[in-house]
mmCIF file of C-alpha atoms in Angstrom:
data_model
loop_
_atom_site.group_PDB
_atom_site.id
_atom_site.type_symbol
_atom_site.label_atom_id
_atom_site.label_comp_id
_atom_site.label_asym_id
_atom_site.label_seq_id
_atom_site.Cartn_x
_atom_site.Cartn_y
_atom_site.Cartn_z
ATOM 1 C CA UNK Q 1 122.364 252.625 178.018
ATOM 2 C CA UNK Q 2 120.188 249.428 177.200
ATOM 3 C CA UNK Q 3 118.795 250.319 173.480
ATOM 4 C CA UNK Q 4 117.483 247.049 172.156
ATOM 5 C CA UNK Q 5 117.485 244.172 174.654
ATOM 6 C CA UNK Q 6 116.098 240.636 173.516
ATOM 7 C CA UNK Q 7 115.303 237.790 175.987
ATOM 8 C CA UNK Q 8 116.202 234.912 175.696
ATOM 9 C CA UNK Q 9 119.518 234.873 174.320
ATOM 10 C CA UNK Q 10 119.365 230.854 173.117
ATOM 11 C CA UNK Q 11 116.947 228.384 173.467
ATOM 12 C CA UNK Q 12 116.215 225.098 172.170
ATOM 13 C CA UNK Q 13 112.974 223.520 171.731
ATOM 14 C CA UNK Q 14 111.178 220.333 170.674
ATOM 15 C CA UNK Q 15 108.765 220.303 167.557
ATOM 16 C CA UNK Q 16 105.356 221.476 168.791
ATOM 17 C CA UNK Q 17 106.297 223.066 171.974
ATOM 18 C CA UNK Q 18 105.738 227.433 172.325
ATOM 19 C CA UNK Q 19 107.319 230.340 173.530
ATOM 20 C CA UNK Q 20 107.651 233.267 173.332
ATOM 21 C CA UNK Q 21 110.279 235.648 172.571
ATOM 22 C CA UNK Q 22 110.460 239.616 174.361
ATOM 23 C CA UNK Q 23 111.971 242.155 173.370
ATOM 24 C CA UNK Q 24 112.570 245.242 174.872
ATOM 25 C CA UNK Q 25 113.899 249.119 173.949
ATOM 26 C CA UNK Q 26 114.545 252.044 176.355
ATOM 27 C CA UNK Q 27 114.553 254.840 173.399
ATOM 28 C CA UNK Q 28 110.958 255.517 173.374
ATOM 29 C CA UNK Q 29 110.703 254.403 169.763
ATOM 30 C CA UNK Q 30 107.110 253.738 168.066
ATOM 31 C CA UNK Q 31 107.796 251.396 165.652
ATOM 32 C CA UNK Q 32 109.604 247.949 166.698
ATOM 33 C CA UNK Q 33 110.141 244.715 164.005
ATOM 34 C CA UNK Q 34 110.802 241.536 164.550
ATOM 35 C CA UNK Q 35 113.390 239.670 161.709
ATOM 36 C CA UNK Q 36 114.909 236.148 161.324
ATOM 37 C CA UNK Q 37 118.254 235.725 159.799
ATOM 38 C CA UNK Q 38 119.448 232.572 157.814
ATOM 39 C CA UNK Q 39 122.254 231.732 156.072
ATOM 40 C CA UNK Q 40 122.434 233.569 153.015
ATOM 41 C CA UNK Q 41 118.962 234.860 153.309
ATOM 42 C CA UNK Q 42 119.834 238.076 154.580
ATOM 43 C CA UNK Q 43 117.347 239.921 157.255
ATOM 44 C CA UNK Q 44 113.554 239.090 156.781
ATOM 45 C CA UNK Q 45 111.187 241.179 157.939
ATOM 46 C CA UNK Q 46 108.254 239.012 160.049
ATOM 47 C CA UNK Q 47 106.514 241.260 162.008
ATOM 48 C CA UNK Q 48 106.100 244.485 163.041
ATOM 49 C CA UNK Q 49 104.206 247.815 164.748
ATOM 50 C CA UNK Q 50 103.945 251.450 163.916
ATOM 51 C CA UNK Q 51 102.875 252.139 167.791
ATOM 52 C CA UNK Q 52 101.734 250.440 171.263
ATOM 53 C CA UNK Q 53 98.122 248.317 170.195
ATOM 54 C CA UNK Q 54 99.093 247.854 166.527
ATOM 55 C CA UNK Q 55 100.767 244.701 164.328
ATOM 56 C CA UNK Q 56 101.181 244.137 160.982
ATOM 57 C CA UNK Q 57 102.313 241.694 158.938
ATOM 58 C CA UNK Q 58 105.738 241.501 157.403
ATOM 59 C CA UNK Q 59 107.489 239.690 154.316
ATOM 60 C CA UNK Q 60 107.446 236.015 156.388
ATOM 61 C CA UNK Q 61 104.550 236.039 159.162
ATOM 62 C CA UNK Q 62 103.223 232.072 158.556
ATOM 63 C CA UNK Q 63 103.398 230.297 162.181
ATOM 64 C CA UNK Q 64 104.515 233.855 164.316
ATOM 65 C CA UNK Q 65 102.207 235.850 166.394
ATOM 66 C CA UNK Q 66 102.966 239.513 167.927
ATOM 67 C CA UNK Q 67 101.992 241.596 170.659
ATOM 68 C CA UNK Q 68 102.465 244.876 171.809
ATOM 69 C CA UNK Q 69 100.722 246.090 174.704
ATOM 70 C CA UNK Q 70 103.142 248.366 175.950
ATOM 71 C CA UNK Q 71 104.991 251.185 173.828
ATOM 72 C CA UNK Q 72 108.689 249.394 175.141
ATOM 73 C CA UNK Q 73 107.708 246.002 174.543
ATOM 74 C CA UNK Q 74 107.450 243.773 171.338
ATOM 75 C CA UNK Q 75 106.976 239.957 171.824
ATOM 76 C CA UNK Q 76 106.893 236.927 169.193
ATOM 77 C CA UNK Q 77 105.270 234.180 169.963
ATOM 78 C CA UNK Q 78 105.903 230.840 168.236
ATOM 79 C CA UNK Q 79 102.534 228.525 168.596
ATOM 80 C CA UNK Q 80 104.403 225.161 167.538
ATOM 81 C CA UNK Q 81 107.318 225.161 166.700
ATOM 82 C CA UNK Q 82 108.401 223.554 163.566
ATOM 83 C CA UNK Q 83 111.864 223.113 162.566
ATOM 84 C CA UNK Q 84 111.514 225.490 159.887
ATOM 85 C CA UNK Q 85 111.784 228.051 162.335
ATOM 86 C CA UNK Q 86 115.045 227.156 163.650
ATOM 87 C CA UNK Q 87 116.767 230.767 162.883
ATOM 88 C CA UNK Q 88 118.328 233.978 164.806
ATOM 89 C CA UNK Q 89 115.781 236.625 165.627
ATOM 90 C CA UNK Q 90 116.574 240.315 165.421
ATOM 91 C CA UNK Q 91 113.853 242.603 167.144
ATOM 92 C CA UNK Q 92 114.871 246.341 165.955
ATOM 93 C CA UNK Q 93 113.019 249.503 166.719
ATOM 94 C CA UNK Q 94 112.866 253.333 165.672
ATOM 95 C CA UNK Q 95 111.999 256.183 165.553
ATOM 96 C CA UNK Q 96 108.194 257.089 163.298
ATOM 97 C CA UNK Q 97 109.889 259.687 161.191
ATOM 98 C CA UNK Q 98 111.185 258.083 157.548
ATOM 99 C CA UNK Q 99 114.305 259.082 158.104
ATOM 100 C CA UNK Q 100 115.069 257.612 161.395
ATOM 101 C CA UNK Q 101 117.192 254.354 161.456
ATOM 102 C CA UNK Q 102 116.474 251.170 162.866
ATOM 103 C CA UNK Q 103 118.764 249.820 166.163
ATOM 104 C CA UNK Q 104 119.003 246.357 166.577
ATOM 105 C CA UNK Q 105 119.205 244.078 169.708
ATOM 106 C CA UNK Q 106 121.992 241.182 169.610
ATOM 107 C CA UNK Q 107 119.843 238.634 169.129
ATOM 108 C CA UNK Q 108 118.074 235.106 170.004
ATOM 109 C CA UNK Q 109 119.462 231.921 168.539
ATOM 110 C CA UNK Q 110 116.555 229.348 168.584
ATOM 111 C CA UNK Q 111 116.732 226.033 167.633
ATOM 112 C CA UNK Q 112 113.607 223.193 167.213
ATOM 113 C CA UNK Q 113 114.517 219.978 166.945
ATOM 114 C CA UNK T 1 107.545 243.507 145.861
ATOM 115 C CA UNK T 2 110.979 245.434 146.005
ATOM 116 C CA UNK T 3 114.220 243.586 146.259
ATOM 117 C CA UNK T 4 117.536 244.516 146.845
ATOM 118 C CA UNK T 5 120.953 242.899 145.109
ATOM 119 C CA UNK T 6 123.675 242.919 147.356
ATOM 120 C CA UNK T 7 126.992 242.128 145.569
ATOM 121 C CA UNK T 8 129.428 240.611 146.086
ATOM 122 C CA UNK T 9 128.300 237.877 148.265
ATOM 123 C CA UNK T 10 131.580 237.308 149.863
ATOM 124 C CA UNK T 11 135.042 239.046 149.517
ATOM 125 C CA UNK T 12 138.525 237.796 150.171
ATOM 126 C CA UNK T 13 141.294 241.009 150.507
ATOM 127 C CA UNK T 14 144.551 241.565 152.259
ATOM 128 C CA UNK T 15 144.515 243.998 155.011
ATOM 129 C CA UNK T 16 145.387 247.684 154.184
ATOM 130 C CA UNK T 17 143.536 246.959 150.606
ATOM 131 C CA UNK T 18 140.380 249.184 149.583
ATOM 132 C CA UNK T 19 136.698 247.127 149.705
ATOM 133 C CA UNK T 20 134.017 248.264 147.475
ATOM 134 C CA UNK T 21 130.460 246.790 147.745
ATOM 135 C CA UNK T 22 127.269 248.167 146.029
ATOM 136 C CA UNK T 23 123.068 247.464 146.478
ATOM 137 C CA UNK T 24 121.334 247.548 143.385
ATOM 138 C CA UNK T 25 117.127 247.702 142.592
ATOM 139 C CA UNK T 26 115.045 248.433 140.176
ATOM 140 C CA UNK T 27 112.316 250.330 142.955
ATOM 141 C CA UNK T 28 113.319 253.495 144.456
ATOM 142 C CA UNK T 29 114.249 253.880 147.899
ATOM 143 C CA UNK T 30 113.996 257.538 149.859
ATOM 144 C CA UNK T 31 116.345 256.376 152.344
ATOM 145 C CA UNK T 32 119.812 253.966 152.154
ATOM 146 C CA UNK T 33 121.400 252.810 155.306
ATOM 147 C CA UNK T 34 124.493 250.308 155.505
ATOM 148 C CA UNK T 35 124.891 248.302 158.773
ATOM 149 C CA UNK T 36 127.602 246.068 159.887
ATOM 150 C CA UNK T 37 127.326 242.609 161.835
ATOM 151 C CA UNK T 38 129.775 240.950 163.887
ATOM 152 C CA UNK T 39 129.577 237.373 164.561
ATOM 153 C CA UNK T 40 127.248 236.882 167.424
ATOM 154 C CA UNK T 41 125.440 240.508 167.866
ATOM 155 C CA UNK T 42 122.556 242.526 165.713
ATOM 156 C CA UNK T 43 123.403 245.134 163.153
ATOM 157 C CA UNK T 44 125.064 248.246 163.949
ATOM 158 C CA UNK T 45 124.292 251.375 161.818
ATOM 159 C CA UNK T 46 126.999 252.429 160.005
ATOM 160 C CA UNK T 47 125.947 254.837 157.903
ATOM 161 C CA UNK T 48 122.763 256.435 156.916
ATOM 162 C CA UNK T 49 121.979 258.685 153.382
ATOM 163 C CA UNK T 50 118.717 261.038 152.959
ATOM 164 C CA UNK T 51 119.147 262.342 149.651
ATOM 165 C CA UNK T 52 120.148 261.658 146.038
ATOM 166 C CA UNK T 53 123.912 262.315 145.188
ATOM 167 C CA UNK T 54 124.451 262.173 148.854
ATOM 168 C CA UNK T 55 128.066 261.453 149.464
ATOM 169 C CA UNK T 56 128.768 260.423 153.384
ATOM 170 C CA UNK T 57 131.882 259.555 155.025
ATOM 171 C CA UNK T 58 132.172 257.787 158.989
ATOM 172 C CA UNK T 59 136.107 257.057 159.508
ATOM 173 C CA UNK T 60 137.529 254.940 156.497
ATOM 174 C CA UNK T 61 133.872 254.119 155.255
ATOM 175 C CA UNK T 62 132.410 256.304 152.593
ATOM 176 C CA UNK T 63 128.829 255.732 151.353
ATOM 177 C CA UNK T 64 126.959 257.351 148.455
ATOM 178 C CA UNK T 65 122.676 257.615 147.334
ATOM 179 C CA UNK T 66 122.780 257.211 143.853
ATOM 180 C CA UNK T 67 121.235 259.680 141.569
ATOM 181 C CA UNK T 68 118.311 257.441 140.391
ATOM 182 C CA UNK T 69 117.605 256.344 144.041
ATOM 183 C CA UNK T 70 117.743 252.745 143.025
ATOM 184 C CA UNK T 71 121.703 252.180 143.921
ATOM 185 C CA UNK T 72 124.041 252.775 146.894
ATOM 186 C CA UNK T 73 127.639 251.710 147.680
ATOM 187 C CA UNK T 74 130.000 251.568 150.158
ATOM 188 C CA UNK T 75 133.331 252.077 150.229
ATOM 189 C CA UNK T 76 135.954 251.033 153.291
ATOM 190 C CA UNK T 77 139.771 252.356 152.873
ATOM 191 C CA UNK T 78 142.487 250.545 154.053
ATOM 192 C CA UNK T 79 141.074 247.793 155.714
ATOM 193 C CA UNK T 80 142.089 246.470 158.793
ATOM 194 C CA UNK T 81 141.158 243.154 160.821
ATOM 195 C CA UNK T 82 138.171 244.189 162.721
ATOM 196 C CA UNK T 83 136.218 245.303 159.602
ATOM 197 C CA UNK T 84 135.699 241.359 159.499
ATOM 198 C CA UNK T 85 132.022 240.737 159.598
ATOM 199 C CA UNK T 86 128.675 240.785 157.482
ATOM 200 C CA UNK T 87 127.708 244.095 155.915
ATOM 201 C CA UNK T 88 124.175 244.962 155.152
ATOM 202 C CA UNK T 89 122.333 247.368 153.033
ATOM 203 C CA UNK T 90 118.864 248.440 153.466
ATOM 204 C CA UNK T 91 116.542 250.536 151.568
ATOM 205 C CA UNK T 92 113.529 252.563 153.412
ATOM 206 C CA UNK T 93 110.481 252.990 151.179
ATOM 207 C CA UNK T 94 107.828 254.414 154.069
ATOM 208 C CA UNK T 95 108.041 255.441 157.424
ATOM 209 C CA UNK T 96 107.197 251.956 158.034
ATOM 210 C CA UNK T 97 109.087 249.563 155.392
ATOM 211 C CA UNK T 98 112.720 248.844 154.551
ATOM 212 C CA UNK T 99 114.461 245.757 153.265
ATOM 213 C CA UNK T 100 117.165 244.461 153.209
ATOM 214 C CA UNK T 101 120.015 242.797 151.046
ATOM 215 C CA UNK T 102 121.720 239.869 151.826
ATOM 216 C CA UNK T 103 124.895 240.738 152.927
ATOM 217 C CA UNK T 104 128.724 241.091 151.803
ATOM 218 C CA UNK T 105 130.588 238.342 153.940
ATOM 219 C CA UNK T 106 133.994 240.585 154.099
ATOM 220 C CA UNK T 107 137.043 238.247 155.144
ATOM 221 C CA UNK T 108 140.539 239.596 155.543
ATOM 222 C CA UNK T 109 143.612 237.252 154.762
ATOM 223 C CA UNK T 110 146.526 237.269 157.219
#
């Protein structure tokens, strides 16, 4: 019973370098989101997709790229990574319907240095 | 764009007291969800409300839309050590949009 699973779990990279962060869900949900939590900023939304082929942009896109080929998978790419960007990422996904809450994976600590 | 007031920011109590936290905006919201986070994982859904005036109860947690679907609070009862964590309400818009506040930091004194 995997629900939301996010790979890595930590990672640390040098200013400039990529990567890419996957995440994965096993409920067969359209929509999937991408969020990065700081201290006292609550949840911001960065990216997301209403079904496999879409993207759109959320509250703080600058410097993130998506993808979603497949229906289960929703990857974030960072192109260089700035400092800036040193956060926890939450990919969440759910059902279409209005109604239907959002499940969260546990999480990827990244830090740039 | 909409924006959602979380308060308070942080809470101090003694265990077996009653917590009360509320999310206030001026935009209305067609559905209010409240999520917990431990240290170290994602949000969990605590509870979820659909409809104006909607009163909702999961264990000691209580939860209720407000009439003008711009408020929603949450009440725990009797708290106990593992409510520790971050709680988190979130407003849903469209299918597609929700935001979120920024989180009651609940600690519980020994």
């Amino acid at each position: 019973n995997a629900g939301v699973t996010q790979t890595p779990k930590f990672r640390v990279l040098k200013t400039g370098q990529s990567m890419t962060l996957l995440c994965a869900q096993d409920m067969n949900h359209e929509y999937m989101y991408w969020y990065r939590q700081d201290p006292g900023m609550g949840l911001r939304l960065i990216h997301y997709s209403v079904g496999e082929g879409t993207t759109a942009k959320g509250e703080v896109p600058d410097g993130y790229n998506v993808s979603r080929l497949k229906k289960q998978n929703f990857l974030l790419g960072l192109e260089s990574a700035a400092p800036s960007q040193t956060s926890v990422y939450f990919c969440a996904s759910s059902y279409p319907r209005g109604n239907q809450p959002q499940h969260f994976g546990d999480g990827t600590r990244l830090s740039i240095l | 764009g909409q924006q959602l007031n979380q308060s308070p920011q942080s809470m101090f109590i003694q265990e077996g007291e009653d917590v009360s936290m509320n999310c206030t905006s001026s935009s209305i919201f067609n559905t209010w969800l409240w999520y917990k986070q431990d240290p170290g994982e994602g949000p969990v859904l605590l509870i979820a409300l659909y409809k104006a005036g909607e009163l909702t109860s999961n264990g000691r947690l209580t939860a209720q839309f407000g009439i003008t679907r711009k408020d929603s609070f949450l009440n725990i009862s009797a708290s106990i050590p593992s409510d520790v964590g971050i709680y988190f309400c979130a407003g849903q818009y469209r299918d597609d949009k929700i935001i979120f506040g920024k989180g009651t930091r609940l600690h519980i004194l020994p």
